Amino acid sequence: MNSSTTVRKLQVVSPVPADIDIANSVEPVHISQIAKELNLSPNHYDLYGKYKAKVLLSVLDELQGSEDGYYVVVGGITPTPLGEGKSTTTVGLCQALGAFLDKKVVTCLRQPSQGPTFGIKGGAAGGGYSQVIPMDEFNLHLTGDIHAITAANNLLAAAIDTRIFHESTQSDKALFNRLCPPNKEGKRSFSDVMFRRLKKLGISKINPDDLTPDEVNKFARLDIDPNSITWRRVMDINDRFLRKITIGQGPDEKGMVRETGFDISVASEIMAVLALTTSLADMRERLGKMVIGNSRSGDPVTADDLGVGGALTVLMKDAIHPTLMQTLEGTPVLVHAGPFANIAHGNSSIVADKIALKLVGPGGFVVTEAGFGADIGAEKFMNIKCRYSGLTPQCAIIVATIRALKMHGGGPAVVAGKPLDHAYLTENVALVEAGCVNMARHISNTKSYGVNVVVAINKFSTDTEAELNAVQSAALAAGAYDAVICTHHAHGGKGAVDLGIAVQKACKNVTQPLKFLYPVELSIKEKIEAIAKSYGARGVEYSEQAEKQIEMYSKQGFSGLPICMAKTQYSFSDNAAAKGAPSGFVLPIRDVRASIGAGFIYPLVGTMSTMPGLPTRPCFYDIGLDTTTEKVIGLS
Amino acid sequence: MEVVIVAIAATLGNLLMGWDSSTIADKMMSSTTVRKLQVVSPVPVDIDIANSVEPVHISQIAKDLNLSPNHYDLYGKYKAKVLLSVLDELQGSEDGYYVVVGGITPTPLGEGKSTTTVGLCQALGAFLDKKVVTCLRQPSQGPTFGIKGGAAGGGYSQVIPMDEFNLHLTGDIHAITAANNLLAAAIDTRIFHESTQSDKALFNRLCPPNKEGKRSFSDVMFRRLTKLGISKTNPDDLTPEEVNKFARLDIDPNSITWRRVMDINDRFLRKIAIGQGLDEKGMVRETGFDISVASEIVAVLALTTSLADMRKRLGKMVIGNTRESHFTFCFMLDLITEMAQETTRALRTGYILVYIYIYGSTNIFKKKTILFCFNHLKPIFYFCLH
């Protein structure tokens, strides 16, 4: 790293300029240079312009004999609506490790959804002097992965409605004739994907002409129950008017009207598949296993039943490769996948982490971010992602801010878009100390996985020395391995050097193995209750709908999957207003759904919106393009 | 479908062909992208032919066109986006010859215009030693999964890699889909917000005071002010009547012609009802989805001549009328620049260098064909007149 030609240390100015201005003030290095620093051969990546590259999975084959580097996950305390700077801390820490502490380091981040960029301010590239660049390319399109997910998701949706339509208008014989048409010599054959359905039905014949009429009926008719369809269409634009729609109103659709809706693309199960898959072959299997609904007799209907599993894989074949980018200080970043952190697991991809751990090698660092507070993102990182990847983290960082801790200590409500109350802008050590119970519980919960916990106190200009020291003391008292004050927003990597040093020590001094919160062999309810206990709940209550769903999934053979709790990010409990560390409450499970291809069951605690809207003045008013220089203006 | 050679693509292609013939001959002779290929009979299926040929790295194709790495961006090993900046560098050069391929009224099976276009260029480049570029439309992705048939030519006259040509390519249609749907969302959302807020509340949100309490118009808002004949630059100076005119587009829902799009064949979205959620307060409206290549934004992309021109065309798109039966130009929705941003990637080049399979016999050394594929789309004229 001392001979590195890509790492540089930033010159910072005060006060901190807008994110887009900082991002535009730094000329990115050509991405082939970043790849070279990682010892990535040109055979193992594809350039996408000058500042982005897709790292091919083939590099894993070449490096399979290498040892992994250290694996660090960044979570946070329960956040305010303004966010507490987990992405900024993740990037700042890596800039510190790479540019100031001479370590091999890769940051693994989620790809942000495009919709919010035009809706409400805020990208996901970090902030201030700790950012991924080019910022506009990070927040828009990137290398087209989300576009591929949108296309794949909607292909499956079209296949569902079309199949129902064709089954309703044709006899068994006509359906079968069209599914297995004779070729020029009059011979019929099954396509590869059809053998999956035949196997599921227990039919071992390979010649279509050998099927009995009863077998033809079973094979050709999926008999989908329209009321059971859980698969929705998606788009990567904030459009509340598509939350609930009626489709099939055209005269040619013969009255097959159905209510459904659109989610935002990152809420698609295909995004969760992309994040949790470990290889191309594994992705093919997961895509095919996705359950879109049930037949009228209660059997799950999969993408492979519809014949579309292979086509989905084709649409996703390039999306499986992570995108290489860089930070302001020239350290490498892998951007890949961005599943929702409520109805999905809110972490970037396994394949990116695996590639990064090999590239940095022993003694190097891979830092990844888990969405929302540690009760959501880090819990799912441990219990879902690490279970599927087989990887072991050494250190978990919990990002805390004085602002959020004051909120948890009883401060006034924090509302996005409204100025902060006076209580948040003036010193109040007692309020901070009262709020540290939230941080303490996150520390305790995270330590139980066997990792060393480091608290990163993200310092704002309004924070005082006494307040910061109070948090440091409380964190250490709660069992944190270390607690460090950070100024990476204002100072870039330099502001996170102490955090980098603490993380190095934490990684080198792990004493316990990774331990999951629950074994997957437990029943669905037992697993839900294990997670609820970590929230401080006294117990769990299930609605009638939830009971019915749990019974159905258990009967269908899906009870061995991990649990992905869909809960508000603003409280340990189901009540967003319950700050601090609430306990003794009963957690209400309103409904239970499943992403079978991605591989988890997700109980719903309260209502989850999966399609955001646009405000009166969306921030697209400020977004423009200098048509002379092609520079993007007004992204925030 | 007709092959349309659009001005911008052809101009660039022709400029590249306008070099000194002696230099051309020298470069052709030293080409490193040529190889000998075997043809078999009967002709195998297209995908098997396409897969039997290893494409040349696209940087070699660019080099043979004397295209500097400054003027293109690689998208993997076999695709590159040619930047418009090359037009500035070559503006003194003369154009080459410009040929359009049409057809007789076709049968449903098609008559082979794409195959002829590609085959002709392979002949000119590999057999007749001419500098040649082919400009083609990017195919829609939806039909690839519906009924068989891509648009990369056929048999031994194809664009390769075939799968990359028919799927995603470099994401231009995805960008069009996103831009089209951002505008659609803005229309319904604007109607919703106007129906639930007073003039004052709308204006307060459109021009909120900053930390020092000062209001300002964003750049795009000045276009609407100009259209309304208001020359003030300070929001606080507007009269209540001016605030009303500025803040309320007063779109007539029955006049909206802008539909959402997606690049998947999905008949169930031809006619839908939107806005049925409780939070949308009864603002249900009938509309539908087109396939993405039917978007007016595709026609804008195909007909534009520069980035600045595209910015203007996107802003001028008419989505419907006010209740007073005036046209509501898109920039009243102030979406122009975002769409320019969305589509800029597509325009950053309308051109993609793709290696082409070369027909050749075993005993004759054939020079390579250079195909320059224009991924712009068939222009579709979209009239909002009633």
PDB file of C-alpha atoms in Angstrom, chain A residues 307-519:
ATOM      1  CA  GLY A 307     -41.463 -22.320 -16.895  1.00  0.00           C
ATOM      2  CA  VAL A 308     -39.713 -19.019 -16.340  1.00  0.00           C
ATOM      3  CA  GLY A 309     -36.842 -19.939 -13.970  1.00  0.00           C
ATOM      4  CA  GLY A 310     -34.249 -20.169 -16.723  1.00  0.00           C
ATOM      5  CA  ALA A 311     -35.333 -16.932 -18.378  1.00  0.00           C
ATOM      6  CA  LEU A 312     -35.116 -15.088 -15.052  1.00  0.00           C
ATOM      7  CA  THR A 313     -31.577 -16.382 -14.666  1.00  0.00           C
ATOM      8  CA  VAL A 314     -30.675 -15.086 -18.121  1.00  0.00           C
ATOM      9  CA  LEU A 315     -31.970 -11.635 -17.219  1.00  0.00           C
ATOM     10  CA  MET A 316     -29.945 -11.727 -14.010  1.00  0.00           C
ATOM     11  CA  LYS A 317     -26.719 -13.243 -15.321  1.00  0.00           C
ATOM     12  CA  ASP A 318     -24.795  -9.958 -15.354  1.00  0.00           C
ATOM     13  CA  ALA A 319     -26.452  -8.613 -12.236  1.00  0.00           C
ATOM     14  CA  ILE A 320     -24.821 -11.348 -10.160  1.00  0.00           C
ATOM     15  CA  HIS A 321     -21.419  -9.656 -10.560  1.00  0.00           C
ATOM     16  CA  PRO A 322     -20.699  -6.846  -8.058  1.00  0.00           C
ATOM     17  CA  THR A 323     -19.754  -3.355  -9.199  1.00  0.00           C
ATOM     18  CA  LEU A 324     -16.349  -1.952  -8.252  1.00  0.00           C
ATOM     19  CA  MET A 325     -16.169   1.745  -7.381  1.00  0.00           C
ATOM     20  CA  GLN A 326     -14.034   3.912  -5.087  1.00  0.00           C
ATOM     21  CA  THR A 327     -14.195   6.252  -2.106  1.00  0.00           C
ATOM     22  CA  LEU A 328     -13.098   9.877  -2.106  1.00  0.00           C
ATOM     23  CA  GLU A 329      -9.726   8.742  -0.812  1.00  0.00           C
ATOM     24  CA  GLY A 330      -9.346   6.054  -3.439  1.00  0.00           C
ATOM     25  CA  THR A 331     -10.117   2.887  -1.493  1.00  0.00           C
ATOM     26  CA  PRO A 332     -12.087   0.171  -3.330  1.00  0.00           C
ATOM     27  CA  VAL A 333     -15.825  -0.315  -2.890  1.00  0.00           C
ATOM     28  CA  LEU A 334     -17.998  -3.206  -4.072  1.00  0.00           C
ATOM     29  CA  VAL A 335     -21.610  -2.182  -4.589  1.00  0.00           C
ATOM     30  CA  HIS A 336     -24.066  -5.015  -4.916  1.00  0.00           C
ATOM     31  CA  ALA A 337     -27.730  -5.686  -4.176  1.00  0.00           C
ATOM     32  CA  GLY A 338     -29.938  -3.580  -1.977  1.00  0.00           C
ATOM     33  CA  PRO A 339     -32.826  -5.522  -0.484  1.00  0.00           C
ATOM     34  CA  PHE A 340     -35.304  -3.716   1.750  1.00  0.00           C
ATOM     35  CA  ALA A 341     -34.364  -3.858   5.395  1.00  0.00           C
ATOM     36  CA  ASN A 342     -37.876  -4.582   6.618  1.00  0.00           C
ATOM     37  CA  ILE A 343     -39.613  -7.169   4.417  1.00  0.00           C
ATOM     38  CA  ALA A 344     -36.175  -8.442   3.397  1.00  0.00           C
ATOM     39  CA  HIS A 345     -32.839  -8.643   5.143  1.00  0.00           C
ATOM     40  CA  GLY A 346     -31.322  -5.246   4.368  1.00  0.00           C
ATOM     41  CA  ASN A 347     -27.746  -6.280   3.609  1.00  0.00           C
ATOM     42  CA  SER A 348     -25.527  -6.213   0.544  1.00  0.00           C
ATOM     43  CA  SER A 349     -24.608  -9.409  -1.215  1.00  0.00           C
ATOM     44  CA  ILE A 350     -22.813 -12.525  -0.112  1.00  0.00           C
ATOM     45  CA  VAL A 351     -20.907 -12.795  -3.387  1.00  0.00           C
ATOM     46  CA  ALA A 352     -19.464  -9.294  -2.989  1.00  0.00           C
ATOM     47  CA  ASP A 353     -18.347 -10.062   0.559  1.00  0.00           C
ATOM     48  CA  LYS A 354     -16.787 -13.363  -0.483  1.00  0.00           C
ATOM     49  CA  ILE A 355     -14.885 -11.729  -3.326  1.00  0.00           C
ATOM     50  CA  ALA A 356     -13.736  -8.879  -1.113  1.00  0.00           C
ATOM     51  CA  LEU A 357     -12.526 -11.160   1.682  1.00  0.00           C
ATOM     52  CA  LYS A 358     -10.345 -13.036  -0.817  1.00  0.00           C
ATOM     53  CA  LEU A 359      -9.052  -9.882  -2.476  1.00  0.00           C
ATOM     54  CA  VAL A 360      -7.933  -8.217   0.754  1.00  0.00           C
ATOM     55  CA  GLY A 361      -6.386 -11.437   2.028  1.00  0.00           C
ATOM     56  CA  PRO A 362      -5.207 -12.236   5.573  1.00  0.00           C
ATOM     57  CA  GLY A 363      -4.852  -9.092   7.652  1.00  0.00           C
ATOM     58  CA  GLY A 364      -7.015  -7.065   5.269  1.00  0.00           C
ATOM     59  CA  PHE A 365     -10.453  -5.732   6.117  1.00  0.00           C
ATOM     60  CA  VAL A 366     -13.879  -6.032   4.558  1.00  0.00           C
ATOM     61  CA  VAL A 367     -16.441  -3.664   6.007  1.00  0.00           C
ATOM     62  CA  THR A 368     -20.114  -4.024   5.180  1.00  0.00           C
ATOM     63  CA  GLU A 369     -23.173  -2.147   6.359  1.00  0.00           C
ATOM     64  CA  ALA A 370     -26.401  -3.602   7.745  1.00  0.00           C
ATOM     65  CA  GLY A 371     -29.507  -1.482   7.252  1.00  0.00           C
ATOM     66  CA  PHE A 372     -31.394   0.381  10.011  1.00  0.00           C
ATOM     67  CA  GLY A 373     -30.689  -0.319  13.700  1.00  0.00           C
ATOM     68  CA  ALA A 374     -28.791  -3.374  14.880  1.00  0.00           C
ATOM     69  CA  ASP A 375     -32.060  -5.042  15.956  1.00  0.00           C
ATOM     70  CA  ILE A 376     -32.991  -5.212  12.267  1.00  0.00           C
ATOM     71  CA  GLY A 377     -29.993  -5.032   9.947  1.00  0.00           C
ATOM     72  CA  ALA A 378     -27.292  -6.614  12.086  1.00  0.00           C
ATOM     73  CA  GLU A 379     -29.664  -9.288  13.417  1.00  0.00           C
ATOM     74  CA  LYS A 380     -30.494 -10.319   9.856  1.00  0.00           C
ATOM     75  CA  PHE A 381     -26.840 -10.075   8.861  1.00  0.00           C
ATOM     76  CA  MET A 382     -25.992 -12.648  11.521  1.00  0.00           C
ATOM     77  CA  ASN A 383     -28.987 -14.957  11.445  1.00  0.00           C
ATOM     78  CA  ILE A 384     -29.759 -14.951   7.723  1.00  0.00           C
ATOM     79  CA  LYS A 385     -26.778 -13.769   5.703  1.00  0.00           C
ATOM     80  CA  CYS A 386     -23.979 -15.457   7.683  1.00  0.00           C
ATOM     81  CA  ARG A 387     -26.010 -18.626   7.916  1.00  0.00           C
ATOM     82  CA  TYR A 388     -26.220 -18.843   4.122  1.00  0.00           C
ATOM     83  CA  SER A 389     -22.714 -17.585   3.370  1.00  0.00           C
ATOM     84  CA  GLY A 390     -20.871 -19.573   6.006  1.00  0.00           C
ATOM     85  CA  LEU A 391     -18.720 -16.491   6.638  1.00  0.00           C
ATOM     86  CA  THR A 392     -17.722 -15.374  10.124  1.00  0.00           C
ATOM     87  CA  PRO A 393     -17.469 -11.710  11.162  1.00  0.00           C
ATOM     88  CA  GLN A 394     -14.968 -10.672  13.822  1.00  0.00           C
ATOM     89  CA  CYS A 395     -16.258  -7.235  14.717  1.00  0.00           C
ATOM     90  CA  ALA A 396     -19.546  -5.357  14.730  1.00  0.00           C
ATOM     91  CA  ILE A 397     -19.648  -1.590  14.898  1.00  0.00           C
ATOM     92  CA  ILE A 398     -22.624   0.197  16.379  1.00  0.00           C
ATOM     93  CA  VAL A 399     -22.969   3.782  15.187  1.00  0.00           C
ATOM     94  CA  ALA A 400     -24.449   6.132  17.767  1.00  0.00           C
ATOM     95  CA  THR A 401     -25.205   9.845  17.720  1.00  0.00           C
ATOM     96  CA  ILE A 402     -25.903  12.241  20.547  1.00  0.00           C
ATOM     97  CA  ARG A 403     -29.010  13.310  18.665  1.00  0.00           C
ATOM     98  CA  ALA A 404     -30.515   9.837  18.605  1.00  0.00           C
ATOM     99  CA  LEU A 405     -29.538   9.110  22.197  1.00  0.00           C
ATOM    100  CA  LYS A 406     -31.283  12.279  23.346  1.00  0.00           C
ATOM    101  CA  MET A 407     -34.369  11.148  21.487  1.00  0.00           C
ATOM    102  CA  HIS A 408     -34.202   7.828  23.324  1.00  0.00           C
ATOM    103  CA  GLY A 409     -33.689   9.640  26.599  1.00  0.00           C
ATOM    104  CA  GLY A 410     -37.011  11.404  26.265  1.00  0.00           C
ATOM    105  CA  GLY A 411     -36.266  14.275  23.918  1.00  0.00           C
ATOM    106  CA  PRO A 412     -38.978  15.730  21.652  1.00  0.00           C
ATOM    107  CA  ALA A 413     -39.980  13.919  18.482  1.00  0.00           C
ATOM    108  CA  VAL A 414     -37.599  14.202  15.533  1.00  0.00           C
ATOM    109  CA  VAL A 415     -39.385  14.792  12.233  1.00  0.00           C
ATOM    110  CA  ALA A 416     -37.676  14.698   8.848  1.00  0.00           C
ATOM    111  CA  GLY A 417     -37.946  18.056   7.135  1.00  0.00           C
ATOM    112  CA  LYS A 418     -38.567  20.017  10.351  1.00  0.00           C
ATOM    113  CA  PRO A 419     -35.862  21.942  12.224  1.00  0.00           C
ATOM    114  CA  LEU A 420     -34.465  20.140  15.261  1.00  0.00           C
ATOM    115  CA  ASP A 421     -35.807  21.085  18.667  1.00  0.00           C
ATOM    116  CA  HIS A 422     -33.686  23.223  20.951  1.00  0.00           C
ATOM    117  CA  ALA A 423     -33.021  20.201  23.189  1.00  0.00           C
ATOM    118  CA  TYR A 424     -30.920  18.651  20.426  1.00  0.00           C
ATOM    119  CA  LEU A 425     -28.764  21.704  19.855  1.00  0.00           C
ATOM    120  CA  THR A 426     -27.670  22.439  23.430  1.00  0.00           C
ATOM    121  CA  GLU A 427     -25.810  20.401  26.011  1.00  0.00           C
ATOM    122  CA  ASN A 428     -27.879  18.040  28.109  1.00  0.00           C
ATOM    123  CA  VAL A 429     -25.774  15.242  29.549  1.00  0.00           C
ATOM    124  CA  ALA A 430     -28.623  13.798  31.609  1.00  0.00           C
ATOM    125  CA  LEU A 431     -30.797  13.389  28.532  1.00  0.00           C
ATOM    126  CA  VAL A 432     -27.947  11.633  26.723  1.00  0.00           C
ATOM    127  CA  GLU A 433     -27.286   9.296  29.624  1.00  0.00           C
ATOM    128  CA  ALA A 434     -30.961   8.417  29.871  1.00  0.00           C
ATOM    129  CA  GLY A 435     -30.942   7.439  26.214  1.00  0.00           C
ATOM    130  CA  CYS A 436     -27.922   5.158  26.493  1.00  0.00           C
ATOM    131  CA  VAL A 437     -30.183   2.261  27.483  1.00  0.00           C
ATOM    132  CA  ASN A 438     -30.965   1.869  23.786  1.00  0.00           C
ATOM    133  CA  MET A 439     -27.300   1.616  22.879  1.00  0.00           C
ATOM    134  CA  ALA A 440     -26.649  -0.742  25.796  1.00  0.00           C
ATOM    135  CA  ARG A 441     -29.256  -3.193  24.592  1.00  0.00           C
ATOM    136  CA  HIS A 442     -27.879  -3.135  21.057  1.00  0.00           C
ATOM    137  CA  ILE A 443     -24.395  -3.811  22.442  1.00  0.00           C
ATOM    138  CA  SER A 444     -25.645  -6.695  24.537  1.00  0.00           C
ATOM    139  CA  ASN A 445     -27.648  -8.224  21.694  1.00  0.00           C
ATOM    140  CA  THR A 446     -24.786  -7.936  19.228  1.00  0.00           C
ATOM    141  CA  LYS A 447     -22.186  -9.348  21.615  1.00  0.00           C
ATOM    142  CA  SER A 448     -24.304 -12.457  21.999  1.00  0.00           C
ATOM    143  CA  TYR A 449     -23.324 -13.475  18.449  1.00  0.00           C
ATOM    144  CA  GLY A 450     -19.710 -13.821  19.573  1.00  0.00           C
ATOM    145  CA  VAL A 451     -18.289 -10.726  17.894  1.00  0.00           C
ATOM    146  CA  ASN A 452     -16.439  -7.853  19.510  1.00  0.00           C
ATOM    147  CA  VAL A 453     -18.547  -4.697  19.522  1.00  0.00           C
ATOM    148  CA  VAL A 454     -17.034  -1.278  18.879  1.00  0.00           C
ATOM    149  CA  VAL A 455     -19.204   1.804  19.307  1.00  0.00           C
ATOM    150  CA  ALA A 456     -18.569   4.604  16.804  1.00  0.00           C
ATOM    151  CA  ILE A 457     -19.841   7.913  18.126  1.00  0.00           C
ATOM    152  CA  ASN A 458     -20.595   9.977  15.039  1.00  0.00           C
ATOM    153  CA  LYS A 459     -19.826  13.503  16.195  1.00  0.00           C
ATOM    154  CA  PHE A 460     -21.950  16.472  15.089  1.00  0.00           C
ATOM    155  CA  SER A 461     -20.968  20.106  15.489  1.00  0.00           C
ATOM    156  CA  THR A 462     -23.550  20.610  18.243  1.00  0.00           C
ATOM    157  CA  ASP A 463     -22.178  17.759  20.396  1.00  0.00           C
ATOM    158  CA  THR A 464     -20.217  18.738  23.501  1.00  0.00           C
ATOM    159  CA  GLU A 465     -17.242  17.061  25.107  1.00  0.00           C
ATOM    160  CA  ALA A 466     -19.221  16.141  28.202  1.00  0.00           C
ATOM    161  CA  GLU A 467     -21.954  14.505  26.149  1.00  0.00           C
ATOM    162  CA  LEU A 468     -19.473  12.535  24.048  1.00  0.00           C
ATOM    163  CA  ASN A 469     -17.584  11.347  27.105  1.00  0.00           C
ATOM    164  CA  ALA A 470     -20.820  10.231  28.728  1.00  0.00           C
ATOM    165  CA  VAL A 471     -21.589   8.017  25.738  1.00  0.00           C
ATOM    166  CA  GLN A 472     -18.096   6.580  25.706  1.00  0.00           C
ATOM    167  CA  SER A 473     -18.358   5.636  29.369  1.00  0.00           C
ATOM    168  CA  ALA A 474     -21.813   4.158  28.962  1.00  0.00           C
ATOM    169  CA  ALA A 475     -20.724   2.064  25.985  1.00  0.00           C
ATOM    170  CA  LEU A 476     -17.733   0.603  27.793  1.00  0.00           C
ATOM    171  CA  ALA A 477     -19.886  -0.073  30.843  1.00  0.00           C
ATOM    172  CA  ALA A 478     -22.361  -1.917  28.623  1.00  0.00           C
ATOM    173  CA  GLY A 479     -19.629  -4.271  27.443  1.00  0.00           C
ATOM    174  CA  ALA A 480     -18.366  -2.687  24.241  1.00  0.00           C
ATOM    175  CA  TYR A 481     -14.836  -3.707  23.298  1.00  0.00           C
ATOM    176  CA  ASP A 482     -14.142  -0.029  22.639  1.00  0.00           C
ATOM    177  CA  ALA A 483     -15.957   3.257  22.048  1.00  0.00           C
ATOM    178  CA  VAL A 484     -14.491   5.876  19.727  1.00  0.00           C
ATOM    179  CA  ILE A 485     -15.470   9.431  18.793  1.00  0.00           C
ATOM    180  CA  CYS A 486     -15.397   9.953  15.002  1.00  0.00           C
ATOM    181  CA  THR A 487     -15.358  13.015  12.763  1.00  0.00           C
ATOM    182  CA  HIS A 488     -15.171  11.373   9.332  1.00  0.00           C
ATOM    183  CA  HIS A 489     -18.012  13.463   7.899  1.00  0.00           C
ATOM    184  CA  ALA A 490     -15.931  16.601   8.397  1.00  0.00           C
ATOM    185  CA  HIS A 491     -12.458  15.102   8.042  1.00  0.00           C
ATOM    186  CA  GLY A 492     -12.737  12.028   5.847  1.00  0.00           C
ATOM    187  CA  GLY A 493     -10.580   9.048   6.743  1.00  0.00           C
ATOM    188  CA  LYS A 494      -8.489  11.101   9.132  1.00  0.00           C
ATOM    189  CA  GLY A 495     -11.558  11.496  11.329  1.00  0.00           C
ATOM    190  CA  ALA A 496     -11.941   7.729  11.692  1.00  0.00           C
ATOM    191  CA  VAL A 497      -8.341   6.705  12.363  1.00  0.00           C
ATOM    192  CA  ASP A 498      -9.037   5.953  16.021  1.00  0.00           C
ATOM    193  CA  LEU A 499     -12.014   3.861  14.966  1.00  0.00           C
ATOM    194  CA  GLY A 500      -9.782   2.000  12.526  1.00  0.00           C
ATOM    195  CA  ILE A 501      -7.274   1.240  15.260  1.00  0.00           C
ATOM    196  CA  ALA A 502     -10.035   0.031  17.572  1.00  0.00           C
ATOM    197  CA  VAL A 503     -11.481  -2.177  14.852  1.00  0.00           C
ATOM    198  CA  GLN A 504      -8.088  -3.738  14.149  1.00  0.00           C
ATOM    199  CA  LYS A 505      -7.673  -4.649  17.797  1.00  0.00           C
ATOM    200  CA  ALA A 506     -11.236  -5.943  18.034  1.00  0.00           C
ATOM    201  CA  CYS A 507     -10.749  -8.190  15.006  1.00  0.00           C
ATOM    202  CA  LYS A 508      -7.492  -9.618  16.288  1.00  0.00           C
ATOM    203  CA  ASN A 509      -8.885 -10.400  19.723  1.00  0.00           C
ATOM    204  CA  VAL A 510     -12.004 -12.418  19.024  1.00  0.00           C
ATOM    205  CA  THR A 511     -12.440 -15.105  21.642  1.00  0.00           C
ATOM    206  CA  GLN A 512     -15.796 -16.670  20.827  1.00  0.00           C
ATOM    207  CA  PRO A 513     -17.203 -18.512  17.792  1.00  0.00           C
ATOM    208  CA  LEU A 514     -20.135 -17.145  15.819  1.00  0.00           C
ATOM    209  CA  LYS A 515     -23.361 -18.097  17.545  1.00  0.00           C
ATOM    210  CA  PHE A 516     -26.802 -17.676  15.986  1.00  0.00           C
ATOM    211  CA  LEU A 517     -29.802 -16.515  17.947  1.00  0.00           C
ATOM    212  CA  TYR A 518     -31.748 -19.649  17.064  1.00  0.00           C
ATOM    213  CA  PRO A 519     -31.234 -22.929  15.190  1.00  0.00           C
TER     214      PRO A 519
END
